[in-house]
Coordinates of C-alpha atoms in Angstrom, one line a residue:
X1 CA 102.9 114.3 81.3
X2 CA 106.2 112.4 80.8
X3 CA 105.4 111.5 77.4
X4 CA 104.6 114.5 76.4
X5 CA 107.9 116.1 77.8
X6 CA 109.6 113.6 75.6
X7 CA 107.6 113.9 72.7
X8 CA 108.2 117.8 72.6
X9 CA 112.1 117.6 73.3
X10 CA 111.9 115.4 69.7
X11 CA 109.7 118.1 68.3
X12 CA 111.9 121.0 69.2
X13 CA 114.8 119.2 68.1
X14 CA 116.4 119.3 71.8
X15 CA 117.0 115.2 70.8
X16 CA 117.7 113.6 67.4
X17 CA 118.0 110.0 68.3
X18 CA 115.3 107.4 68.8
X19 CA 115.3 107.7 72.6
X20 CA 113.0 110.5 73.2
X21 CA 110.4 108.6 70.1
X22 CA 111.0 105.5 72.6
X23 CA 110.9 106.7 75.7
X24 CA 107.0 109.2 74.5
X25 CA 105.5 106.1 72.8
X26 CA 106.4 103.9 76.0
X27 CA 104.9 106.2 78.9
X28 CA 101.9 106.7 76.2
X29 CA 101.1 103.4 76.7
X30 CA 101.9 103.3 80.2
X31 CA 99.6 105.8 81.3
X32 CA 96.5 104.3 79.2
X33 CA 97.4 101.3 81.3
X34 CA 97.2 103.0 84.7
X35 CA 94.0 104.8 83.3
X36 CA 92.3 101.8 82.5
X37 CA 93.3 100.2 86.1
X38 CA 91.5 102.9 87.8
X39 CA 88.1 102.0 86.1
X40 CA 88.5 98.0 86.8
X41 CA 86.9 96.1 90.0
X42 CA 89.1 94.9 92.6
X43 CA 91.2 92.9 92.2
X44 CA 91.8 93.5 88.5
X45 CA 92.5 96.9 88.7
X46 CA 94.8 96.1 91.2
X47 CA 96.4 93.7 89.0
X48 CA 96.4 95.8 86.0
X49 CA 98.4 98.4 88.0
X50 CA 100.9 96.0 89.0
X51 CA 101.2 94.6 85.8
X52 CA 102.0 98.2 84.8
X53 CA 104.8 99.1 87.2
X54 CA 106.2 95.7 86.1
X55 CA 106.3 96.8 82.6
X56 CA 108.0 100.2 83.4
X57 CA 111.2 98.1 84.5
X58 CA 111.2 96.3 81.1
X59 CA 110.9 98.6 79.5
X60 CA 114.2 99.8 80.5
X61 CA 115.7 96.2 80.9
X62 CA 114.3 93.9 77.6
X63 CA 117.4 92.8 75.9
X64 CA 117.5 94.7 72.2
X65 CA 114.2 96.6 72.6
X66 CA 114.8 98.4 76.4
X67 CA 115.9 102.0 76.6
X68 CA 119.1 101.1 78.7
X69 CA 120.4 99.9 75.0
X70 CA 121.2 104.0 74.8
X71 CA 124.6 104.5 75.9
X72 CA 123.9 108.0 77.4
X73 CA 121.0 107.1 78.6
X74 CA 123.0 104.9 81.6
X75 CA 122.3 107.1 84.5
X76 CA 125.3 108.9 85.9
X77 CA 127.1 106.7 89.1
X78 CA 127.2 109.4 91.9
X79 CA 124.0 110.6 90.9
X80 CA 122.4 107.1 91.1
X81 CA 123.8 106.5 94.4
X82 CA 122.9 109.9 96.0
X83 CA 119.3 109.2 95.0
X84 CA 119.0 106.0 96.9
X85 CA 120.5 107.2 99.7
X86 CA 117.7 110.2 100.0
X87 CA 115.3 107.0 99.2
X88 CA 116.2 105.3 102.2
X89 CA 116.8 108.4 104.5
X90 CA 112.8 109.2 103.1
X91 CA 112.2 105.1 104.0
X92 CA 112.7 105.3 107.5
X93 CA 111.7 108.6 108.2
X94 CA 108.3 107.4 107.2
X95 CA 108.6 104.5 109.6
X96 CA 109.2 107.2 112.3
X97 CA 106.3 108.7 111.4
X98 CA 104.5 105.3 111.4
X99 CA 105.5 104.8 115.0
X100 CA 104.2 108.4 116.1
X101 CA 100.9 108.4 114.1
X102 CA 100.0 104.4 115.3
X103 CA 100.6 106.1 119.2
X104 CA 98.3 108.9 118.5
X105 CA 95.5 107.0 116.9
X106 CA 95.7 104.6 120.0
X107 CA 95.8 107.9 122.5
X108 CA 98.4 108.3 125.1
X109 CA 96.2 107.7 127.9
X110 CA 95.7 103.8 127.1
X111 CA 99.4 102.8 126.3
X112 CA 101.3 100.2 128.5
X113 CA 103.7 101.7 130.4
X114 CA 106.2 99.3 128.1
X115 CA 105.3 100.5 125.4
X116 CA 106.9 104.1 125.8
X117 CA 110.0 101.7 125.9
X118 CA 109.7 99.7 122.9
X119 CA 108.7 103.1 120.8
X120 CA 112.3 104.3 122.3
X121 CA 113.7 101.3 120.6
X122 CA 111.6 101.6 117.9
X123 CA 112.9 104.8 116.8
X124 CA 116.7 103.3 117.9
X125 CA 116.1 100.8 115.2
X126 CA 115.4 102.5 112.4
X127 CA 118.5 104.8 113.1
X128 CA 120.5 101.6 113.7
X129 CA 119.5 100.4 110.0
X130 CA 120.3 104.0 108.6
X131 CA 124.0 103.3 110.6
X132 CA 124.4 99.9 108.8
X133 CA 122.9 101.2 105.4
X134 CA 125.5 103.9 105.3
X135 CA 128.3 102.7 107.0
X136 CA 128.3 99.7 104.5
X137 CA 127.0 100.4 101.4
X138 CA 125.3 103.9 101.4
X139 CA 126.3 106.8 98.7
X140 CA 129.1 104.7 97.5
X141 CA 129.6 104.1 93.8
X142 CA 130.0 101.0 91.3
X143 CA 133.1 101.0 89.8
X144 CA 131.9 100.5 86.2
X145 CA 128.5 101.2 84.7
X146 CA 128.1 97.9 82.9
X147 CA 124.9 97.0 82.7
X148 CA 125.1 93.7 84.2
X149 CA 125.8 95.8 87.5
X150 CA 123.4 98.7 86.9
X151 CA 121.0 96.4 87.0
X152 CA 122.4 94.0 90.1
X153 CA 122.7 97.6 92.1
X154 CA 119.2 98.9 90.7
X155 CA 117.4 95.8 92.0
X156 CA 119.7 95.1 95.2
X157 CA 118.3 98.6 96.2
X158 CA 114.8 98.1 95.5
X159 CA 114.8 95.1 97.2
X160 CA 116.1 97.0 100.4
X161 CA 114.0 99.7 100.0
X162 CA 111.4 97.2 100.0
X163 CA 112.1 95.5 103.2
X164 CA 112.8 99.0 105.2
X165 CA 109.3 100.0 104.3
X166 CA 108.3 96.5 105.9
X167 CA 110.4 97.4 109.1
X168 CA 108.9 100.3 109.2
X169 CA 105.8 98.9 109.3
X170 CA 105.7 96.5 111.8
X171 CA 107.6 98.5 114.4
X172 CA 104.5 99.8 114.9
X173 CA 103.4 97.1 116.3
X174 CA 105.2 97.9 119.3
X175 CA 102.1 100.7 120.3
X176 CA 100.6 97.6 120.9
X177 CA 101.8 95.7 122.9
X178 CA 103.8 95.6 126.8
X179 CA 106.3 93.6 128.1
X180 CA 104.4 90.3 128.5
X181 CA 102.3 90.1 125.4
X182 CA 103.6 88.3 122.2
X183 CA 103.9 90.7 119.6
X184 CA 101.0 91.1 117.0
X185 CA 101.9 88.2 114.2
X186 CA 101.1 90.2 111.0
X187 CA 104.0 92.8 112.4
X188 CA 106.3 90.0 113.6
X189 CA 106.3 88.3 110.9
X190 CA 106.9 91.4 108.1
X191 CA 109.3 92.9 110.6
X192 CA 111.4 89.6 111.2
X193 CA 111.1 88.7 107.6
X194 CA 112.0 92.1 106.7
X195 CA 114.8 92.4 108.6
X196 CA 116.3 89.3 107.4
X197 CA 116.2 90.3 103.6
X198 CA 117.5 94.0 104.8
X199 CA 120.9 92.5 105.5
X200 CA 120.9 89.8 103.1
X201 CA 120.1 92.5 100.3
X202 CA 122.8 95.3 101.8
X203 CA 125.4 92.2 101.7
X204 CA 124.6 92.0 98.1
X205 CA 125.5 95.7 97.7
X206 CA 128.6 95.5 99.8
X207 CA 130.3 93.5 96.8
X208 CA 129.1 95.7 94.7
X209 CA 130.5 98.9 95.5
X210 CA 133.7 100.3 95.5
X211 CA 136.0 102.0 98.0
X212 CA 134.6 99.7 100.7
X213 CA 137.7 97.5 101.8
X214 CA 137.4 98.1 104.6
X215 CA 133.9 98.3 105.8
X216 CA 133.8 94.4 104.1
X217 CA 136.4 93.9 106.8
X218 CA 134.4 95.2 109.7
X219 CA 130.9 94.0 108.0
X220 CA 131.6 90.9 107.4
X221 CA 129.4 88.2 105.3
X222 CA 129.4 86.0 108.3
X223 CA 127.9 88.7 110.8
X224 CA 125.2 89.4 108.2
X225 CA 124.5 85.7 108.0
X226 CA 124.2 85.9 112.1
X227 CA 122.0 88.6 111.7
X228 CA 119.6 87.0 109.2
X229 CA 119.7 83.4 111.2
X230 CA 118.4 85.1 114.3
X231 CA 115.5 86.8 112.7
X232 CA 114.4 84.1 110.5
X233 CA 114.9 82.2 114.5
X234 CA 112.2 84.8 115.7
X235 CA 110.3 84.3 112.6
X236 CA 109.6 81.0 114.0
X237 CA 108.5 81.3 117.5
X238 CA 107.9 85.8 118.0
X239 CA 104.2 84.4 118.3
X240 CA 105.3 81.7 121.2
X241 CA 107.1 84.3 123.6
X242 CA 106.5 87.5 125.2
X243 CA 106.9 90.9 123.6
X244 CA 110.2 91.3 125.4
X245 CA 111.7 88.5 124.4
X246 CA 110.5 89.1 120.6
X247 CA 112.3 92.5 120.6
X248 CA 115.4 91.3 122.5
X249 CA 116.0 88.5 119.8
X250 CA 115.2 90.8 116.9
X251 CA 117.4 93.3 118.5
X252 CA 120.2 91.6 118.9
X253 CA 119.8 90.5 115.2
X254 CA 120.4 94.1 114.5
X255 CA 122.1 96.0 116.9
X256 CA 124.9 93.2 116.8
X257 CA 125.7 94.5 112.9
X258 CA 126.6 97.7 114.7
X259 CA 128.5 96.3 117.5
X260 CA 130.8 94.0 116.4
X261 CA 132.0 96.1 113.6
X262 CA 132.9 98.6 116.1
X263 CA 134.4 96.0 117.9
X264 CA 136.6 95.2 115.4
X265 CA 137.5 99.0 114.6
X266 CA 138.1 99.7 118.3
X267 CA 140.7 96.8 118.2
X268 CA 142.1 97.6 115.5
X269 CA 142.6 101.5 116.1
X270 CA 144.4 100.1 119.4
X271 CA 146.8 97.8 117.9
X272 CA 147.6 100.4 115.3
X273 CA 151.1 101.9 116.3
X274 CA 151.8 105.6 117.5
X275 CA 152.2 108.6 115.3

């Protein structure tokens, strides 16, 4: 369907350039590639798909032959940034809904009395990394749309996108378990792991961005190194210790990014002299 949208905007004469030529032979080929992955035994289909969502990036990014090479094809800044903001608020509203379908399918009636608690920090979590997301990096714009940045930004963001989907994820792992049990490894280790390229990947962005200053003050690279250390830490031993403890360590790996730089603000707006 995309190619054919392109093809007929070069037919009607709506575009004159080579993009539109580019742009309909590339999703042509695209979508014989996806067709043909849907016929292919596991795993090549699987491969052949991933293959293909490999080669829509480059064919947007190959130096000389990409489509980026089009000046007004660049997308717009603001517009760019809006979208990945609705991306991540779309992210983590689907790990909320991970949480609430994982407690259904388990049924009420046989959950630990813990884990009503861990499902109210559950939920906590995924607001805290909306908090973080936005308060550092969120909806702001790059100050120049060279391409060596486009494409920093563009790949920063999938990367986070990436790792919220994984948080998301394993914080449903908490329907499982109490107080006392160790937290189920496959979740532990996607949720700690996760966690860690979050804020390694939203530091990235942080430098990118402009009209930040100040959050760079507050956010600094050495709390987001903290934050990382002590989940790669629970990485490491989440299947030696109780639930409790596993939660506690990852939470403080989180929840301190929200604390300190409120900290920091609170001290500041205090020593800040009288209007």
């Amino acid at each position: 369907m995309t190619a054919w949208l392109y093809w007929r905007a070069r037919h009607v004469g709506a575009e004159t350039t080579s993009l539109a030529y580019e742009m309909g032979r590339n999703f042509l080929a695209l979508a014989a590639v996806f067709a043909v992955s849907g016929f292919l035994p596991a795993p090549y289909g699987y491969l052949l798909f991933g293959a293909g969502i490999l080669l829509i990036q480059l064919q947007y990014l190959l130096p000389g032959v990409g489509t980026l090479r089009f000046e007004r094809f660049l997308p717009r800044l603001g517009h760019l940034s809006e979208r990945f903001g609705l991306l991540m608020l779309i992210l983590l509203g689907e790990g909320f809904f991970k949480l609430c379908v994982t407690l259904a399918d388990k049924g009420i009636g046989e959950a630990y009395p813990g884990t009503f608690f861990n499902l109210v920090m559950g939920g906590l979590s995924l607001f805290a990394l909306a908090w973080i997301y936005f308060d550092s990096a969120g909806m702001a714009r790059l100050g120049s749309r060279r391409l060596p940045l486009l494409l920093s930004y563009w790949f920063a963001h999938i990367v986070i996108l990436w790792s919220a989907v994984t948080i998301g994820v394993a914080l449903a792992g908490e329907v499982y378990v109490g107080f006392l049990d160790p937290y189920p490894p496959g979740y532990g280790a996607i949720g700690t792991i996760g966690l860690a390229v979050f804020l390694a990947a939203l530091r990235v962005l942080q430098l990118l961005v402009e009209g930040r200053d100040e959050t760079r003050r507050y956010h600094s690279g050495g709390l987001r190194l903290f934050g990382i250390a002590v989940a790669l830490f629970m990485f490491l031993i989440h299947t030696r210790v109780p639930a409790i403890v596993g939660n506690l360590g990852w939470g403080i790996a989180l929840f301190s990014q929200i604390a300190l730089p409120l900290r920091r603000a609170l001290r500041d707006l205090r020593a800040a002299p009288e209007t």
